[in-house]
Coordinates of C-alpha atoms and ligand atoms in Angstrom, one line a residue:
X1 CA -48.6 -146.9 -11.4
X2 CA -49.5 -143.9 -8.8
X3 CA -53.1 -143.2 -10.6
X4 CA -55.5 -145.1 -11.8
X5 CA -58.0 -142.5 -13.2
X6 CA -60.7 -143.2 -15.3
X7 CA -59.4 -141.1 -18.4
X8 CA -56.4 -140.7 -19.6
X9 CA -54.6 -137.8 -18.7
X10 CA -53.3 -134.8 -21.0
X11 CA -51.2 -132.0 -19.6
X12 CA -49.5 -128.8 -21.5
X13 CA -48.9 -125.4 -21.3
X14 CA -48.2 -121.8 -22.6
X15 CA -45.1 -119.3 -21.7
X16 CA -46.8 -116.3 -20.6
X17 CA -45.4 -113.5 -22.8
X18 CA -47.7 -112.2 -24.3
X19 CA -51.3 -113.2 -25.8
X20 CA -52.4 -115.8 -27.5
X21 CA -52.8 -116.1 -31.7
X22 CA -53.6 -117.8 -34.5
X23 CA -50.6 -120.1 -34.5
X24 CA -51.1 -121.0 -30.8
X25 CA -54.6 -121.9 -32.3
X26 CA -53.6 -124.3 -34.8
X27 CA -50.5 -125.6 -33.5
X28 CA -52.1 -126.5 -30.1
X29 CA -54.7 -124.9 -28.8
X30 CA -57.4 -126.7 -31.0
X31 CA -56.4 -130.2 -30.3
X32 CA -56.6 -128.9 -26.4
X33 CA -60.3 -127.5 -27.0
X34 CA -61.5 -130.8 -28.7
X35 CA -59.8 -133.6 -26.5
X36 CA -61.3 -132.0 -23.0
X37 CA -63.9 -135.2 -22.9
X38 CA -61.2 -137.9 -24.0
X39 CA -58.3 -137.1 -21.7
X40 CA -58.4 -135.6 -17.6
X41 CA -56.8 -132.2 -19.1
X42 CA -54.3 -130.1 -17.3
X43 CA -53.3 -126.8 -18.3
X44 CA -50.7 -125.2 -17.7
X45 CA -49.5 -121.4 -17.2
X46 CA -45.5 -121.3 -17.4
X47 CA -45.3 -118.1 -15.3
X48 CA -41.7 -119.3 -14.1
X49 CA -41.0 -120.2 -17.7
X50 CA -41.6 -116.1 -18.3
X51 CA -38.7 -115.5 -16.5
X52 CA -35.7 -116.7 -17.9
X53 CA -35.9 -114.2 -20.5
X54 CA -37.7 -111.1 -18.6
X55 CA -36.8 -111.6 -15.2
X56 CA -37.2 -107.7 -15.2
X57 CA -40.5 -107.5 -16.2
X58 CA -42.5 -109.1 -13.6
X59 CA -45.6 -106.9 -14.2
X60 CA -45.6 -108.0 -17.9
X61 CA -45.7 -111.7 -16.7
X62 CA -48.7 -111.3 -14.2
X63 CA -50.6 -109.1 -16.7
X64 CA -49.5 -112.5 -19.3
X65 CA -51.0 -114.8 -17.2
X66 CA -54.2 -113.5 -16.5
X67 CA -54.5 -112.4 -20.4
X68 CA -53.8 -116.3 -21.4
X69 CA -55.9 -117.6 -18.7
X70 CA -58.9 -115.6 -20.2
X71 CA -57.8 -116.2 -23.4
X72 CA -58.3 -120.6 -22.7
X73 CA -61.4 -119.5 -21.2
X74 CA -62.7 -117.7 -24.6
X75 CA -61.2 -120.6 -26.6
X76 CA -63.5 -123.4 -24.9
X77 CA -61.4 -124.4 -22.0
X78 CA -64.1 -125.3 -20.2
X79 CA -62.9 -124.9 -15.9
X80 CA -65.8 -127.3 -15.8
X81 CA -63.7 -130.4 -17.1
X82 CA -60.3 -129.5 -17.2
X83 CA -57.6 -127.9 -14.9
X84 CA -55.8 -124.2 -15.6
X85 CA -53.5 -123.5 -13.0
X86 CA -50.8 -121.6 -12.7
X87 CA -46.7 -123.2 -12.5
X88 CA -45.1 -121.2 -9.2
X89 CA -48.4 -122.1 -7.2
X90 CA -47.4 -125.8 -7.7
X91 CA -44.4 -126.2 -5.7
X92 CA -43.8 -130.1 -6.1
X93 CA -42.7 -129.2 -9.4
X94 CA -39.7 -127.5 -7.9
X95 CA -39.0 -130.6 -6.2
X96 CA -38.9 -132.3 -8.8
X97 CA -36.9 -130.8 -10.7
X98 CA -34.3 -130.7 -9.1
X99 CA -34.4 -134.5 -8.1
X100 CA -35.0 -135.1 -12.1
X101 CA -31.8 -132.7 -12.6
X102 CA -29.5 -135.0 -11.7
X103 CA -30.6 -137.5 -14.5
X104 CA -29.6 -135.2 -17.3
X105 CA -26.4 -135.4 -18.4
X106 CA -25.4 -131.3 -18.7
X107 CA -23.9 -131.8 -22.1
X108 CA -27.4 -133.6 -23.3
X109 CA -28.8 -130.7 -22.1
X110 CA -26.4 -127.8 -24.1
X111 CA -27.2 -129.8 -27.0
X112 CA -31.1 -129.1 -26.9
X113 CA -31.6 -128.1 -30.1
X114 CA -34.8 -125.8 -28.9
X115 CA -32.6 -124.1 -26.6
X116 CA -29.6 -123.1 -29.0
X117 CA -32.3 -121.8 -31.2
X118 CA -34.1 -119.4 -29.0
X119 CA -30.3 -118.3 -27.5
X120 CA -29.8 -117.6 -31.6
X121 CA -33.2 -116.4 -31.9
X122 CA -33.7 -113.8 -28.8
X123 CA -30.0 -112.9 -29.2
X124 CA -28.8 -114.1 -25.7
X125 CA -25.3 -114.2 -26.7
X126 CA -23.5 -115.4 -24.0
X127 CA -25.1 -113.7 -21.5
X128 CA -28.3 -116.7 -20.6
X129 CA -29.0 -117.1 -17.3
X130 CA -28.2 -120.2 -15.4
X131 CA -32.1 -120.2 -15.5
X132 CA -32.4 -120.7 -19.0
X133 CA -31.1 -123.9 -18.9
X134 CA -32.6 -124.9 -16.2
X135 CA -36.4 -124.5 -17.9
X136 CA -36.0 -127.2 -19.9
X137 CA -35.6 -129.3 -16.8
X138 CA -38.3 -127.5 -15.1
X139 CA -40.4 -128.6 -18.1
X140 CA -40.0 -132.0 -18.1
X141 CA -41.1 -131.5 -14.0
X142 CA -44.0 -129.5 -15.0
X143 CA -45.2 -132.8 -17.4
X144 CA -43.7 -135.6 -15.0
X145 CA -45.8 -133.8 -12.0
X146 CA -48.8 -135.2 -13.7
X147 CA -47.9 -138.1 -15.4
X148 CA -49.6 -137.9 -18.4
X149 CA -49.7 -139.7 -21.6
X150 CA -50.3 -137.3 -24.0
X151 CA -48.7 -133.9 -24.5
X152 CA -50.1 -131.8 -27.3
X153 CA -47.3 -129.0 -28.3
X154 CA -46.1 -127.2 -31.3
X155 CA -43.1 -128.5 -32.7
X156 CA -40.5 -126.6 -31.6
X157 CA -41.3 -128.1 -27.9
X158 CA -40.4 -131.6 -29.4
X159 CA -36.8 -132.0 -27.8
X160 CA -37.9 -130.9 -24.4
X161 CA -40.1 -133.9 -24.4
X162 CA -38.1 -136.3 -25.6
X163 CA -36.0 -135.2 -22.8
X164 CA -38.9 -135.7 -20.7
X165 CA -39.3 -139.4 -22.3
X166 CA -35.3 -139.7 -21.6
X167 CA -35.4 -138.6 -17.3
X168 CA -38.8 -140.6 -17.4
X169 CA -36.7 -143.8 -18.9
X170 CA -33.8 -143.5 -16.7
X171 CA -35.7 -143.0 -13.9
X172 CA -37.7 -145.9 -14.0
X173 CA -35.1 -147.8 -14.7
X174 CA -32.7 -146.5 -12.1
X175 CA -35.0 -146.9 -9.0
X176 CA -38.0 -148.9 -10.3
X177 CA -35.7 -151.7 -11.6
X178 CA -37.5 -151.7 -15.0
X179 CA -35.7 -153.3 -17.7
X180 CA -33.9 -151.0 -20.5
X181 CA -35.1 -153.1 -23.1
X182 CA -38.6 -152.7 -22.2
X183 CA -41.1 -151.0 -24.9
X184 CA -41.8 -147.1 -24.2
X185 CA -45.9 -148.1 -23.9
X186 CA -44.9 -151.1 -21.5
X187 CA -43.3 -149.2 -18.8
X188 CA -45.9 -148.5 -16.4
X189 CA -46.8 -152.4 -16.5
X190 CA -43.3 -153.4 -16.0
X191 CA -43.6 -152.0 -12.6
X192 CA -42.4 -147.8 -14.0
X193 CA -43.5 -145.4 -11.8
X194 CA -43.6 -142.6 -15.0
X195 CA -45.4 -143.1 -17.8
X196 CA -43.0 -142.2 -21.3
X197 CA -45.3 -139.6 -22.7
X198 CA -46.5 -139.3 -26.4
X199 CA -46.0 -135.6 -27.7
X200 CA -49.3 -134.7 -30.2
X201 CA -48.3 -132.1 -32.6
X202 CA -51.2 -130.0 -34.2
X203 CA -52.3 -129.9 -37.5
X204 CA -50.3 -127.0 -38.7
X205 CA -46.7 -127.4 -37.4
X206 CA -45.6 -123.6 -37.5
X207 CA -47.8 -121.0 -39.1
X208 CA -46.3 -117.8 -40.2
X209 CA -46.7 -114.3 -39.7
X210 CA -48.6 -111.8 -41.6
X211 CA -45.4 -110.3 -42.7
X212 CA -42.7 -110.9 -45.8
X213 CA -40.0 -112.8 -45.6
X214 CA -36.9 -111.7 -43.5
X215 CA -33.4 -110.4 -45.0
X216 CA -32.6 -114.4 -45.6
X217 CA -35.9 -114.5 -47.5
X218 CA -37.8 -117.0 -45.1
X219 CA -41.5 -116.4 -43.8
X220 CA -41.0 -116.6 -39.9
X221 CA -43.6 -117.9 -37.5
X222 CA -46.2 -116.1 -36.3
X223 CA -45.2 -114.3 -32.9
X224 CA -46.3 -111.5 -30.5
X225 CA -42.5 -110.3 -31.1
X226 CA -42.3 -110.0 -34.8
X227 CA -45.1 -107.9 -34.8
X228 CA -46.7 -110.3 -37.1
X229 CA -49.6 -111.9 -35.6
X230 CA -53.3 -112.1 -35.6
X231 CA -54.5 -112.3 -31.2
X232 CA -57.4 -114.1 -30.3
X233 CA -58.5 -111.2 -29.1
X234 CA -58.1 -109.2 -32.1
X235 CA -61.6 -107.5 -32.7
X236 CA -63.4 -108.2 -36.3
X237 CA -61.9 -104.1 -37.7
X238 CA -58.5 -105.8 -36.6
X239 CA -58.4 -108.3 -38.2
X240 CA -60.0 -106.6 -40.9
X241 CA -57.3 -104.1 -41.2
X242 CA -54.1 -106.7 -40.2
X243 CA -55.5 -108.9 -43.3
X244 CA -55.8 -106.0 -45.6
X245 CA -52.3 -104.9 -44.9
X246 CA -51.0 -108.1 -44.6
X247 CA -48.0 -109.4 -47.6
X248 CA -49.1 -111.3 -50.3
X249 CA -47.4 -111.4 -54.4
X250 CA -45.1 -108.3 -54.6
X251 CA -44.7 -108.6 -58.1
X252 CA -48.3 -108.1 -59.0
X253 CA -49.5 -105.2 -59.0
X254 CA -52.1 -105.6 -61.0
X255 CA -55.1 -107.9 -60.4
X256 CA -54.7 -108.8 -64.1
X257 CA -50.8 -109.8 -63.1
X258 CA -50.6 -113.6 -62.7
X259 CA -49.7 -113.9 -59.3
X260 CA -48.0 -117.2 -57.2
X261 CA -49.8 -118.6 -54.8
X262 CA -46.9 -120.5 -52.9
X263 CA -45.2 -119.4 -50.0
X264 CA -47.6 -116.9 -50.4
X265 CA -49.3 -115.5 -46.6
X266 CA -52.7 -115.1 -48.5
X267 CA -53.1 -118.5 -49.7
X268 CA -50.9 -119.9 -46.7
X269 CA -54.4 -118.7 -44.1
X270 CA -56.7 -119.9 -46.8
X271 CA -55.7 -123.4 -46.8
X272 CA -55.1 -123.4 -43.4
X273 CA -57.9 -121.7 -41.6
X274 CA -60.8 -121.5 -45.2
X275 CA -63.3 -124.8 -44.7
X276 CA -64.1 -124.5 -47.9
X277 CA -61.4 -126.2 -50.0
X278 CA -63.7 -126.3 -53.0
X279 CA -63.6 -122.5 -53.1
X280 CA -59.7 -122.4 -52.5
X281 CA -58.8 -124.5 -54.9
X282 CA -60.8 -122.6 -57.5
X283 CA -59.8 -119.5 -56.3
X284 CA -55.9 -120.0 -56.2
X285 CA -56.5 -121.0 -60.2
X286 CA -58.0 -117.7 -60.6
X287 CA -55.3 -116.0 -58.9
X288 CA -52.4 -118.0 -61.1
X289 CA -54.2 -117.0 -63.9
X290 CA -54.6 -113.1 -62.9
X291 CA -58.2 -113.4 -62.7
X292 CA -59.2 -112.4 -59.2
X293 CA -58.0 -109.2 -56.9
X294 CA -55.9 -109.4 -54.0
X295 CA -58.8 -107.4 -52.8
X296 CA -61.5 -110.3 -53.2
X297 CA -59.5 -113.0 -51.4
X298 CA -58.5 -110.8 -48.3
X299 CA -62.0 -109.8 -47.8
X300 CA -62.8 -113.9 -48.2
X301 CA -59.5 -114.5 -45.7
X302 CA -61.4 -111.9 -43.4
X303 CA -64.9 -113.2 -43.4
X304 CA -63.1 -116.8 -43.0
X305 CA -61.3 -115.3 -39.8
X306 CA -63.9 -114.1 -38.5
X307 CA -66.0 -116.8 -38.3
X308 CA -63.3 -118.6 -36.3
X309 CA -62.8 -115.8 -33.8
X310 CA -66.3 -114.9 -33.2
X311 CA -67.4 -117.3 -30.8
X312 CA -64.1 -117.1 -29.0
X313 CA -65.0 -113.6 -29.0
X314 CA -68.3 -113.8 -27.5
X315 CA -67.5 -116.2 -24.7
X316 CA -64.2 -113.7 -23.3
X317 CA -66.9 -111.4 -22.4
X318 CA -67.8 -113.0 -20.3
X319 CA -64.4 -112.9 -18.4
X320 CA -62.8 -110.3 -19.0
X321 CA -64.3 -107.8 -17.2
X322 CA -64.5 -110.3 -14.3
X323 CA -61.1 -110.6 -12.8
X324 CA -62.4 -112.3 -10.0
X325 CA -63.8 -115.0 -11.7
X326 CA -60.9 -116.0 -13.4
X327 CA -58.6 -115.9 -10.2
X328 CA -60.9 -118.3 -8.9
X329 CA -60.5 -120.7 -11.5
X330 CA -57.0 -120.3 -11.2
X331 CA -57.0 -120.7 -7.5
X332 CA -59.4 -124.1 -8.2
X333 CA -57.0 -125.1 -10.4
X334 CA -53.8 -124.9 -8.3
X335 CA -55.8 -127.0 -5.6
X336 CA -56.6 -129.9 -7.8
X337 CA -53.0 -129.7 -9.7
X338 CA -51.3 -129.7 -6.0
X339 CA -53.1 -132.5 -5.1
X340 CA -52.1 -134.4 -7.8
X341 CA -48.1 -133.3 -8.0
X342 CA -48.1 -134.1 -4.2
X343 CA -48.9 -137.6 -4.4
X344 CA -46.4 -137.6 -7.7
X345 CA -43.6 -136.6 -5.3
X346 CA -44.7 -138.7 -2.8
X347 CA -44.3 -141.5 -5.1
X348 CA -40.7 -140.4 -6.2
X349 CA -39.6 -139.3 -2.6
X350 CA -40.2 -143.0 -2.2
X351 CA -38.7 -145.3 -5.5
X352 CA -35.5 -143.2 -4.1
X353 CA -36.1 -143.6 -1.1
X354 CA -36.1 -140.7 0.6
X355 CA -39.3 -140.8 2.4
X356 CA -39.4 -140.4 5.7
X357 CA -42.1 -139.6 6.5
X358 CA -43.6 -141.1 9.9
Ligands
LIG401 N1 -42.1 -124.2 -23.1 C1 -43.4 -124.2 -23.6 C2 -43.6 -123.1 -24.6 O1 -42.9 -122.1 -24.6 C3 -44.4 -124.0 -22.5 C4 -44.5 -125.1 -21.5 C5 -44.0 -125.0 -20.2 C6 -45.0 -126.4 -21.7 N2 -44.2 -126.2 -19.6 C7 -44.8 -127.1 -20.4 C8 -45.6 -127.1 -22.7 C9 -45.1 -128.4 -20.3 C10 -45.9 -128.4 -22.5 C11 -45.7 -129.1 -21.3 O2 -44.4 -123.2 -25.5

């Protein structure tokens, strides 16, 4: 075992492209904010991440990272107790990556089912770059840097970390001489230099977007690209106005229509985001029933909405106009993150034995 620290550690991260919503909140970003006194927490900014899809837009990325790093901040992030840093600053993750490379077979890694989807998804045809690949490598480096035994994510990030369980299995077996047989939890006692992580999905797997259903008639997940989102940074009128316009039941028109309440945006916030179930569950009768406006449950949704974002809000204030501030804790960050994927290589420089050092 390289560390022996006194909490158990928790590390994950965000792409930077673009800012940070209401999905990020509940898939991830929630868990993060309440664990920060159970687990060391590291946090991560995948600037490099960024660009295997908008290697030309390298002033998008920066202006990303400093947006997200604010946004963590306003969320409850506290720089206080956990660590924010930012991916290219750590360079031991390059390292590593290229030494954990080698332990993924490249057909294992064309099969990543994450991978083929975003290719289908951001219509990379054919035309990925050899970079694209690569960042699912580079992400199980960014985790391995720290080993960590929890990784909080949304679902879609699942098969890069059971990738990252895979290299961390091999490895330990290849040059630790831990036996295959042995139980994921007991690896680190049977002598494992890398722990095989736990991935901690969030409460709400994949929230969707304010917006109707696509020409396939599926609700698609909330995202900065489908125009579809609510930003943590959305000010209360926003949000007012996103709810307002947002889809609900096109076939009532009416608030005397009986309306549906499943697969239905409206009630899909409410009984994800409204604390009080008592009132959604008497207000979703009301709706069946075409007893209650569209109107009245929107304002609800926004009041709701509000309530969540409002304290987010008034801590980014403190931030945002302070650029300085911010690059601090990022530059804190990258000091104690370095320190710790240093000693991480170290460790795997020497189970294969390539240190040599004096
Ligand atoms: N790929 C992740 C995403 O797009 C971000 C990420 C990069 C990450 N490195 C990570 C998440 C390490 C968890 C752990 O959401």
């Amino acid at each position: 075992m390289i560390y022996k620290a006194e909490k158990p550690r928790l590390l994950t991260g965000d792409t930077p492209t673009g800012k940070l919503h209401l999905g990020h909140w509940v898939g991830s970003l929630e868990n993060r904010v309440k664990l920060q006194d159970k687990y060391e927490c590291y946090f991560l900014l995948a600037n490099i991440h960024a660009f295997t899809t908008r290697a030309d837009r390298p002033g998008d990325i920066r202006q990303s990272v400093l947006d997200i790093a604010v946004d963590y901040l306003a969320a409850g992030i506290d720089p206080q107790k956990s660590v924010i840093f930012i991916e290219s600053e750590v360079s031991a993750i390059y390292n590593l990556a290229s030494i954990f490379s080698m332990l993924i077979p490249f057909p294992r890694l064309m099969r990543n089912p994450t991978l083929k989807d975003e290719i289908r998804d951001k219509n990379l045809g054919e035309n990925y770059s050899f970079g694209f690949m690569l960042y699912a490598v580079l992400q199980v480096a960014d985790i391995l840097a720290f080993c960590p035994e929890v990784v909080p994510v949304g679902e879609d990030q699942l098969p890069h970390l059971e990738m990252t369980r895979e290299v961390a299995r091999r490895f330990n077996q290849m040059y630790c001489g831990v036996d295959p047989h042995t139980e994921d939890a007991d690896y680190l006692k049977a002598g494992g230099l890398l722990p095989i992580i736990q991935p901690l999905v969030g409460r709400v797997e994949r929230l969707i977007g304010l917006n109707g259903p696509n020409s396939e008639g599926r609700l698609l997940k909330m995202s900065k690209s489908l125009d579809n989102a609510i930003f943590l940074s959305d000010g209360p009128d926003v949000v007012a106005k996103k709810v307002m316009s947002m889809y609900t039941d096109p076939k009532r028109i009416h608030a005397t229509d009986p309306g549906t309440v499943e697969n239905n945006p409206l009630w899909v916030f409410h009984d994800v985001f409204n604390p009080d179930t008592a009132w959604v569950t008497h207000t979703k009768e009301l709706y069946r029933a075409g007893q209650i406006g569209d109107v009245t449950c929107k304002k609800k949704l926004i009041e709701v909405l509000n309530d969540l974002l409002e304290p987010i809000r008034r801590r980014r204030i403190d931030y945002q106009n302070d650029l300085s501030q911010v690059l601090q804790i990022l530059k804190k960050g990258a000091d104690k993150a370095n320190e710790v994927a240093e000693t991480t290589l170290a460790a795997v420089k020497k189970a294969i034995r390539q240190d040599f050092g004096a």
